PDB file of C-alpha atoms in Angstrom:
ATOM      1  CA  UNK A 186     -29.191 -10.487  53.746  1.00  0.00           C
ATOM      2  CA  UNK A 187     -26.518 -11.176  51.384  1.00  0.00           C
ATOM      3  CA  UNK A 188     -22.806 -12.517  52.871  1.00  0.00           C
ATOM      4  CA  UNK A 189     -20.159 -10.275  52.725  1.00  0.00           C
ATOM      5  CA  UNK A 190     -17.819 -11.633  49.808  1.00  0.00           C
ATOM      6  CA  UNK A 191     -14.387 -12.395  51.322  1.00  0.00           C
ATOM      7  CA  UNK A 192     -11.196 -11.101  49.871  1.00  0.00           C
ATOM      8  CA  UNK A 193     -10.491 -13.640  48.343  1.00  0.00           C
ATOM      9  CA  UNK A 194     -13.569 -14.046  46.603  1.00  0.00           C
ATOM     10  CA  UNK A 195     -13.213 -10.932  45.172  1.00  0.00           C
ATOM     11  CA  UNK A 196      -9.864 -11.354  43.768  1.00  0.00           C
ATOM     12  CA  UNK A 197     -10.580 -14.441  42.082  1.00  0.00           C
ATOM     13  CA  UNK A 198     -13.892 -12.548  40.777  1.00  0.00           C
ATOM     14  CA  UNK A 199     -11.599  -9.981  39.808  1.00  0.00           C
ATOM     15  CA  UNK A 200      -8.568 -12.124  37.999  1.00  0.00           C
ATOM     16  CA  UNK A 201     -12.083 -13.710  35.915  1.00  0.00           C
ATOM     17  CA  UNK A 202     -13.036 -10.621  34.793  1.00  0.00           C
ATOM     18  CA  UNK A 203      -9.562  -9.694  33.935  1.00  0.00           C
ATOM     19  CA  UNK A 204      -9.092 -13.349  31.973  1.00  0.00           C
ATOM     20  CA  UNK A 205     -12.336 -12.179  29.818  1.00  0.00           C
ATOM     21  CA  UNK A 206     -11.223  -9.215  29.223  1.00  0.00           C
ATOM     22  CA  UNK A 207      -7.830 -10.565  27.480  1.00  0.00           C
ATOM     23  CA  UNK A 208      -9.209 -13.418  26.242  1.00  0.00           C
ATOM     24  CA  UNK A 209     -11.865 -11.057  24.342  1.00  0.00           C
ATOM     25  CA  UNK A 210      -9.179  -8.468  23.265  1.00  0.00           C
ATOM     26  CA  UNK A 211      -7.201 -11.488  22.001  1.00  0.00           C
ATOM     27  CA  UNK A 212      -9.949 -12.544  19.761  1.00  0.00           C
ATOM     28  CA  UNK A 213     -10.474  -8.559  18.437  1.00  0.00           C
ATOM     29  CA  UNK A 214      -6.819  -8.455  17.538  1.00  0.00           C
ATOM     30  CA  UNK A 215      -6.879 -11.431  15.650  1.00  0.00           C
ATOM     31  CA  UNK A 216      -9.955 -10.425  13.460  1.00  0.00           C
ATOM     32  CA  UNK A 217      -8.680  -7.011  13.095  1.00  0.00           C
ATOM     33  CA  UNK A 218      -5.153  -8.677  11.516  1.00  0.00           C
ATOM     34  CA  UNK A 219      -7.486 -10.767   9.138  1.00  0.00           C
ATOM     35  CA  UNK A 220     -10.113  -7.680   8.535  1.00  0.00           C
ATOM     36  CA  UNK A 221     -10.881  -6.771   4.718  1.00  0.00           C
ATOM     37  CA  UNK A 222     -13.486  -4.574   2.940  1.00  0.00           C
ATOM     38  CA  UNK A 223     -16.289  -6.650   1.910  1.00  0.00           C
ATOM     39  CA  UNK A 224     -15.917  -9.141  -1.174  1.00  0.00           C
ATOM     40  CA  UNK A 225     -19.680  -8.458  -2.192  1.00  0.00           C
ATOM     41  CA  UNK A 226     -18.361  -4.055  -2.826  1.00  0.00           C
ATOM     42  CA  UNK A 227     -14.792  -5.154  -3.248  1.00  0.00           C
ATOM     43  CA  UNK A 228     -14.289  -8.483  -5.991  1.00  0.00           C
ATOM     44  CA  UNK A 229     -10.889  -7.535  -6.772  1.00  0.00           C
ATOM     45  CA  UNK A 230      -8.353  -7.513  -3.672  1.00  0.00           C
ATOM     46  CA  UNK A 231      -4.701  -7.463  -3.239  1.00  0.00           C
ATOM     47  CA  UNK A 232      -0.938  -6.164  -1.413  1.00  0.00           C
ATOM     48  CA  UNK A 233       1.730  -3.652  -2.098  1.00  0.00           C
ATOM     49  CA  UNK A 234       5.146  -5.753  -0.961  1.00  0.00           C
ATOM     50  CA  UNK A 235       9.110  -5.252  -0.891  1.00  0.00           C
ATOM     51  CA  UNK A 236      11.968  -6.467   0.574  1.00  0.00           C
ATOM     52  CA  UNK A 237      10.718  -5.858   3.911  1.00  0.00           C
ATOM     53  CA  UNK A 238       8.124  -8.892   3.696  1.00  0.00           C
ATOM     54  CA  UNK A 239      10.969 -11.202   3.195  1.00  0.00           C
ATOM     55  CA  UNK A 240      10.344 -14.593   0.888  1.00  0.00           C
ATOM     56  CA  UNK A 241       6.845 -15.156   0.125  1.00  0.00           C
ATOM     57  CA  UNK A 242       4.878 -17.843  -0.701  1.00  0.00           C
ATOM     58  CA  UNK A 243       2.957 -16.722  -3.747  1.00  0.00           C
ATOM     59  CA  UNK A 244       0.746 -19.750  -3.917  1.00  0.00           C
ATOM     60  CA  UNK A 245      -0.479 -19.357  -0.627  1.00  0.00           C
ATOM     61  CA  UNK A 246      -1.084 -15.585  -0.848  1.00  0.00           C
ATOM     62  CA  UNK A 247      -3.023 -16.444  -4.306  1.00  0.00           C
ATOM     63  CA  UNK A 248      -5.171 -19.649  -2.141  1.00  0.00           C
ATOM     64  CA  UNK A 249      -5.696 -16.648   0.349  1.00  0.00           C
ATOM     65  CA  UNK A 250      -7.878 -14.302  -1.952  1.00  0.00           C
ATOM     66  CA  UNK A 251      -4.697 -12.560  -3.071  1.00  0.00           C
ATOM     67  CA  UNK A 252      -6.201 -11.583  -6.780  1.00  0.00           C
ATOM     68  CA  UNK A 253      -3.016  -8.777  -7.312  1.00  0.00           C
ATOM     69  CA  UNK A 254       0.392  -7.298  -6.077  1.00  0.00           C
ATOM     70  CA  UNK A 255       2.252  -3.949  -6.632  1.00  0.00           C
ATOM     71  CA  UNK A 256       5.805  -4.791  -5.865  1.00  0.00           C
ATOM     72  CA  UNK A 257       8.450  -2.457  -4.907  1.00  0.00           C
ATOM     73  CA  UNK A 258      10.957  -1.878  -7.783  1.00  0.00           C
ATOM     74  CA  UNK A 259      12.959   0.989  -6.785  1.00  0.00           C
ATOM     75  CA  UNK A 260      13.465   4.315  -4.745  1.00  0.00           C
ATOM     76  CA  UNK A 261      15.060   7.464  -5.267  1.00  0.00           C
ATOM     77  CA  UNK A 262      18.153   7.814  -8.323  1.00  0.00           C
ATOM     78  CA  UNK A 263      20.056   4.804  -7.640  1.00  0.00           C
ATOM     79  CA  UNK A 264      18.115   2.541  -4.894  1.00  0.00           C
ATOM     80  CA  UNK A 265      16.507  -0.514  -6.081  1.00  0.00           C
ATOM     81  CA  UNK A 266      14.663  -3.530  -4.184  1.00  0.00           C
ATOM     82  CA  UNK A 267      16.779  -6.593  -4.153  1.00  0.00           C
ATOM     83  CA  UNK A 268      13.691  -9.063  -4.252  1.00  0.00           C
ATOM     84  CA  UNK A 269      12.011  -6.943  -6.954  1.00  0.00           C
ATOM     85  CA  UNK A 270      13.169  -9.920  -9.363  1.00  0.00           C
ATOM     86  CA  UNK A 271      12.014 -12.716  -7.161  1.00  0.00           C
ATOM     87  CA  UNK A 272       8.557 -11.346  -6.310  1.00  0.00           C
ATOM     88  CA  UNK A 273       7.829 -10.409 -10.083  1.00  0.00           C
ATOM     89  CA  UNK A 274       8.367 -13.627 -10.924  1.00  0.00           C
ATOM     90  CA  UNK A 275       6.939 -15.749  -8.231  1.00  0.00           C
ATOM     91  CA  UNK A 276       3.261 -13.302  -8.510  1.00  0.00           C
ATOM     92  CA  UNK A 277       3.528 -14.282 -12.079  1.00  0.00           C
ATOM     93  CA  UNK A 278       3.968 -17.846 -11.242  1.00  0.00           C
ATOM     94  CA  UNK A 279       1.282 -18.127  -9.442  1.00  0.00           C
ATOM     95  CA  UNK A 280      -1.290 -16.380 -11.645  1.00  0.00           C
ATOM     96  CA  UNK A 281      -1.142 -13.106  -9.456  1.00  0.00           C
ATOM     97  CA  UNK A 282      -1.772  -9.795 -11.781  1.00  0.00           C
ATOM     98  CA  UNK A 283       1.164  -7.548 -10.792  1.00  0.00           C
ATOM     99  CA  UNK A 284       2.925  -4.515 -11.290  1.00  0.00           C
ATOM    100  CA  UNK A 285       5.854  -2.568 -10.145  1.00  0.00           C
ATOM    101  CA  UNK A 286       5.909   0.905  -8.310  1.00  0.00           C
ATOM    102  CA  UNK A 287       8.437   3.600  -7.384  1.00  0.00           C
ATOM    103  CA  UNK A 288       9.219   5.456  -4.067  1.00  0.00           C
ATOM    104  CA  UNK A 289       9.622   8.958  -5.357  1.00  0.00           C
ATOM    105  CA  UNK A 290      12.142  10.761  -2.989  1.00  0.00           C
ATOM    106  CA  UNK A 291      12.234  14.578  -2.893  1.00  0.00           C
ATOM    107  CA  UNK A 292      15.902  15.053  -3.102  1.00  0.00           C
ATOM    108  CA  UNK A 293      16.492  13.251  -6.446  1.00  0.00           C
ATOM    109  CA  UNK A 294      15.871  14.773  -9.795  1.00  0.00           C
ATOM    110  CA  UNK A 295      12.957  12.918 -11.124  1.00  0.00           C
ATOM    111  CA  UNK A 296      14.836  11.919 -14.623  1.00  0.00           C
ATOM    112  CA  UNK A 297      17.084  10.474 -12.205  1.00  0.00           C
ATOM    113  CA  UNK A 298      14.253   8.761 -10.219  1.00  0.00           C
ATOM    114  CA  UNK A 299      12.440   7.536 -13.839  1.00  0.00           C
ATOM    115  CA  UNK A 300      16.116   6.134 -15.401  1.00  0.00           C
ATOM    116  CA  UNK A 301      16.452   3.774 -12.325  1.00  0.00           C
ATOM    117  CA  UNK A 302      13.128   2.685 -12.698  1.00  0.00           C
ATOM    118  CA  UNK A 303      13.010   2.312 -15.896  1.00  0.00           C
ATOM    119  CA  UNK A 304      16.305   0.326 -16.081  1.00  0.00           C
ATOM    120  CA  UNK A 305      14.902  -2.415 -13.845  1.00  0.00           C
ATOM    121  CA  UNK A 306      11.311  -3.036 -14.179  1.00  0.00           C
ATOM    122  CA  UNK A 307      10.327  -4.834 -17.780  1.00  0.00           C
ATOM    123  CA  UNK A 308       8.226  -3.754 -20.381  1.00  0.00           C
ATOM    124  CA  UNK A 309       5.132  -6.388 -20.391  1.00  0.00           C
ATOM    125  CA  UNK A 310       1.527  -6.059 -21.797  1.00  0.00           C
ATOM    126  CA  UNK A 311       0.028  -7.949 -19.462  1.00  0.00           C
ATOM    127  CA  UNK A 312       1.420  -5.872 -16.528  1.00  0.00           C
ATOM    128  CA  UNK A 313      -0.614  -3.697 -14.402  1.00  0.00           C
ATOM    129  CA  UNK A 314       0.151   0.068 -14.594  1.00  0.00           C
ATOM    130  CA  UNK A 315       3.464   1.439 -13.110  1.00  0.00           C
ATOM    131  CA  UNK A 316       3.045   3.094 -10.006  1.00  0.00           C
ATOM    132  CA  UNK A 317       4.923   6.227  -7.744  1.00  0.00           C
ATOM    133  CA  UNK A 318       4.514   6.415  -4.292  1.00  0.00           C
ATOM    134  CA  UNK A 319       4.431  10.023  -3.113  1.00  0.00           C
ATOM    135  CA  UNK A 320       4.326  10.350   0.826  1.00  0.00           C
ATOM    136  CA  UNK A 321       6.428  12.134   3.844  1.00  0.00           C
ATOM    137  CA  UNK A 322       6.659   8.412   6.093  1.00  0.00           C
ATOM    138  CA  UNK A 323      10.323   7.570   5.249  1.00  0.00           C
ATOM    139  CA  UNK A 324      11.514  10.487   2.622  1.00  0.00           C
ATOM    140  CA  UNK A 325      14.384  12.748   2.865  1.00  0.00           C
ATOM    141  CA  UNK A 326      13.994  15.978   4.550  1.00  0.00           C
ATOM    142  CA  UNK A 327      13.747  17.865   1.840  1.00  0.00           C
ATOM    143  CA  UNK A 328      10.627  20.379   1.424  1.00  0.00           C
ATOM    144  CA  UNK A 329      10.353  21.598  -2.796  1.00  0.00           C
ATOM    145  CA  UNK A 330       7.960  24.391  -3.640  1.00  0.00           C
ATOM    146  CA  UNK A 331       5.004  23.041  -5.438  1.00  0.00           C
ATOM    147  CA  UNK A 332       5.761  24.331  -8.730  1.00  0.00           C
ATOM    148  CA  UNK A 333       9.412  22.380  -8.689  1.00  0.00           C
ATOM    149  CA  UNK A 334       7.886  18.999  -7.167  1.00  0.00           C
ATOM    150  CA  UNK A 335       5.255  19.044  -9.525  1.00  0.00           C
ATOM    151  CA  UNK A 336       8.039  19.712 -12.700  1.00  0.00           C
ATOM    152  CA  UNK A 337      10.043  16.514 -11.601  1.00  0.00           C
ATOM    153  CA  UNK A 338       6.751  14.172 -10.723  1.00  0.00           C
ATOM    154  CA  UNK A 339       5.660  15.331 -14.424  1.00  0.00           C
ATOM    155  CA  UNK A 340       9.272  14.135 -15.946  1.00  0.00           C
ATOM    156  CA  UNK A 341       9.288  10.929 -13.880  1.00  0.00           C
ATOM    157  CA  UNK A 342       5.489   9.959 -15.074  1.00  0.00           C
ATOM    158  CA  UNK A 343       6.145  10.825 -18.791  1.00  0.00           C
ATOM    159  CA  UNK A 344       9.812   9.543 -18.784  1.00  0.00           C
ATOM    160  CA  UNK A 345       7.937   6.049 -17.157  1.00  0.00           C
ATOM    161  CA  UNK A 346       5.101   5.712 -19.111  1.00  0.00           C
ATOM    162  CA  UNK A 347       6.887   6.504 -22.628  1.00  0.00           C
ATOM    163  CA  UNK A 348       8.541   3.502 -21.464  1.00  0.00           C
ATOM    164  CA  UNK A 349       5.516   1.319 -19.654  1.00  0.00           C
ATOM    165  CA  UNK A 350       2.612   2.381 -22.419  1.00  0.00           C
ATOM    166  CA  UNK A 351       0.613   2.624 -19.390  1.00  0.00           C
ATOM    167  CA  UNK A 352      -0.759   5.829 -17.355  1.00  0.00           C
ATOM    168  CA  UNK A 353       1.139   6.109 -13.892  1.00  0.00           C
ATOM    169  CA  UNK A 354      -0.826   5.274 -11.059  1.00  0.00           C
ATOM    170  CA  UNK A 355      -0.495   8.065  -7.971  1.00  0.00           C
ATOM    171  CA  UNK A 356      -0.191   6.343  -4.283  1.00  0.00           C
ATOM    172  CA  UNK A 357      -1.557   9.538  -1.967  1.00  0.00           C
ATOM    173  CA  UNK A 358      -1.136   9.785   1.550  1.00  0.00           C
ATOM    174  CA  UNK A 359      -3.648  12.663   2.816  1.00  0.00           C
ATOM    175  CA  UNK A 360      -0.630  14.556   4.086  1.00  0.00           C
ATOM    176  CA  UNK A 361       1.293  14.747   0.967  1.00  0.00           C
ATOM    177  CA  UNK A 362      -2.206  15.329  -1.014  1.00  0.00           C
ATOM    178  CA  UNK A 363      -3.099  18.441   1.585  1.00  0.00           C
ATOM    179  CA  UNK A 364       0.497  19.802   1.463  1.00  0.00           C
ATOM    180  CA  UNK A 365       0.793  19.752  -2.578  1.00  0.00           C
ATOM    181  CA  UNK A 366      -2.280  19.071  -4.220  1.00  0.00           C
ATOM    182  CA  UNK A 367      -0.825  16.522  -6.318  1.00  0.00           C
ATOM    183  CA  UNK A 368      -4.475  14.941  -7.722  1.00  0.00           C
ATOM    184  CA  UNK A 369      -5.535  18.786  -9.258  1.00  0.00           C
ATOM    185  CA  UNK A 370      -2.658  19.104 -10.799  1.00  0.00           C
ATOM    186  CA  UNK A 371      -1.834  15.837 -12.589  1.00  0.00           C
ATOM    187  CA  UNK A 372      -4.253  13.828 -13.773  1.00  0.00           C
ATOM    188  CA  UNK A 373      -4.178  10.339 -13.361  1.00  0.00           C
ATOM    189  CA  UNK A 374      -5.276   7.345 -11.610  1.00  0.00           C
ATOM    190  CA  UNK A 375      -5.579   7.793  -7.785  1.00  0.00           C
ATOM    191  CA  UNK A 376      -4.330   5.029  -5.291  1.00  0.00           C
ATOM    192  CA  UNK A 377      -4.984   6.484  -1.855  1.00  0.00           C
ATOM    193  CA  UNK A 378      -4.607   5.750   2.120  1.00  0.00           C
ATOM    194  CA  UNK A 379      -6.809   5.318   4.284  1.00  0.00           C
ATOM    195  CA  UNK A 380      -6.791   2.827   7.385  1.00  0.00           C
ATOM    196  CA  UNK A 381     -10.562   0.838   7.552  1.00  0.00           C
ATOM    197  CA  UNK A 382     -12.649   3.968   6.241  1.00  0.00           C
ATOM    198  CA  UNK A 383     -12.807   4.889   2.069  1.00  0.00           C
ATOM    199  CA  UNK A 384     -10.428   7.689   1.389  1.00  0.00           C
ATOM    200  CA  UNK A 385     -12.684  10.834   1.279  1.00  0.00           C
ATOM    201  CA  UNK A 386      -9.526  13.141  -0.288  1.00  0.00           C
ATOM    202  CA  UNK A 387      -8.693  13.452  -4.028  1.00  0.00           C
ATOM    203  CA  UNK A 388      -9.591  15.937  -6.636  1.00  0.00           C
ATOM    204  CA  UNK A 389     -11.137  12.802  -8.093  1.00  0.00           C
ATOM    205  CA  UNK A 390     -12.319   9.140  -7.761  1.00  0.00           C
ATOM    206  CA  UNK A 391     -10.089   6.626  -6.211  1.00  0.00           C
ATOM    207  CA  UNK A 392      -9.125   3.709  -8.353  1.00  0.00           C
ATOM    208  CA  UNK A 393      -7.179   1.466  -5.511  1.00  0.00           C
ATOM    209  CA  UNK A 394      -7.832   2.207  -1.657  1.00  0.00           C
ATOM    210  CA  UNK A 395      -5.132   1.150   0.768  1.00  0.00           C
ATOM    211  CA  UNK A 396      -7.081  -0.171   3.473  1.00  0.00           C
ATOM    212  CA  UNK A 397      -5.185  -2.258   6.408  1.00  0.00           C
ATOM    213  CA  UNK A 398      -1.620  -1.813   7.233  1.00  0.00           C
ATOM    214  CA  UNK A 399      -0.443  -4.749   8.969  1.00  0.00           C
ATOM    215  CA  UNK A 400      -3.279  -7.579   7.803  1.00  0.00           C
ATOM    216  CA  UNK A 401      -2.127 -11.233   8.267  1.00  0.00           C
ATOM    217  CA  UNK A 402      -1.524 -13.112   5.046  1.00  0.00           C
ATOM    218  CA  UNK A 403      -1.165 -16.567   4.542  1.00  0.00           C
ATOM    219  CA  UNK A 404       2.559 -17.542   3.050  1.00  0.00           C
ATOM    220  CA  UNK A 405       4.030 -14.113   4.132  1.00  0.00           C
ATOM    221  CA  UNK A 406       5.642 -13.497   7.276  1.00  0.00           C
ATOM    222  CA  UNK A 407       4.380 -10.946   9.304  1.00  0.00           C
ATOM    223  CA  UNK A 408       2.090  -7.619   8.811  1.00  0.00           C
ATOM    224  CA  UNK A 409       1.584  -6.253   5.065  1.00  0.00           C
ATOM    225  CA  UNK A 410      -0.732  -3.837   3.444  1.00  0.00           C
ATOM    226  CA  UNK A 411      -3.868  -4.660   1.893  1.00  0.00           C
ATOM    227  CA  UNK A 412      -5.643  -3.023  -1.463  1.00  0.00           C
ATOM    228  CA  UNK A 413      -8.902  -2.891  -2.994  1.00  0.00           C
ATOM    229  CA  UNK A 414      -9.303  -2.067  -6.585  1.00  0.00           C
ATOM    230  CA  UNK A 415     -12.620  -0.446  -7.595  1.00  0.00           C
ATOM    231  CA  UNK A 416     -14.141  -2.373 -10.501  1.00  0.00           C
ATOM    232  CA  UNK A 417     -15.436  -0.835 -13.110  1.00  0.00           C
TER     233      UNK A 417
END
């Protein structure tokens, strides 16, 4: 017959189990910060950045299979990232493809929205499409009927791409796609969220899939998003 453990036997036995158990959760975390969808379906893998990453090390993101960037130009009429410059120009210096997007607020006229865009983000061939961000997380409270949003997103993307050459690229959250039905309306490239799964919303294809939120990146500081382009 088996001896009765002792109390102390069974805390010990206990705090074990309980160091496993962190040590184990510890090493989940960590892969889930570095997770990515696979290379092999994936080749062509990059971030969406602003201000909010702080100073970035451009080389290091490129050594750390950062292959493009979509940087944060401006928001709203008169809003406009104050390391746009910097991060345009240290992608390009270290042989990152990158272009510039646009957080479209709802209570701004989008002429207004296009003009401040336009007036800060260059004109360059080798640039990747422009890009408007269209999502509730972080807009004004402001609720336009579909037929008015729709207007204004329509004088933003022409106003932008008269000026870019290039067709505007639409960044969908589900929400925003189920409440306006952006993708049936205005055809263009989709770039759509969806944490660790592929986006299964859209009228159409998704060109770019937003698929980590807060992955670990060598030469930035802190969480950022991560992208997958689909090739071809």
């Amino acid at each position: 017959m088996a001896a009765a453990r002792t109390p102390i036997a069974l805390l010990k036995r206990a705090l074990a189990i309980l160091a496993l158990v962190a040590v184990l959760a510890l090493v989940g975390w960590q892969w889930a910060l570095g997770w990515a969808p696979s290379r092999q379906a994936f080749p062509t893998q990059g971030i969406d950045v602003s201000h909010h990453q702080g100073p970035i090390d451009w080389a290091m993101a490129r050594a750390d299979g950062v292959d493009f960037a979509y940087i944060k130009a401006s928001e709203g009429g008169d809003l406009r990232d104050p390391r746009f410059a910097e991060n345009w120009a240290g992608a390009a210096g270290a042989d990152i493809r990158r272009g510039a997007y646009h957080f479209f607020t709802l209570c701004r006229a989008g002429a207004d929205q296009a003009t401040n865009f336009i007036a800060l983000v260059p004109r360059e061939a080798d640039a990747l499409p422009p890009a408007v961000d269209l999502e509730f997380g972080g807009n004004c409270a402001a609720r336009p009927d579909r037929k008015a949003l729709l207007k204004d997103i329509e004088t933003f993307i022409n106003m932008v791409e008269a000026h870019s050459e290039k067709p505007v690229v639409l960044y969908l959250t589900r929400e925003f796609e189920d409440a306006y039905r952006i993708s049936s309306a205005i055809d263009r490239p989709l770039w759509l969220r969806r944490m660790a799964l592929e986006p299964d919303y859209g009228s159409h294809p998704w060109l770019m899939w937003q698929a980590h939120a807060r992955r670990r990146v060598d030469g930035i500081d802190g969480p950022v998003d991560w992208n997958v382009l689909r090739d071809g």
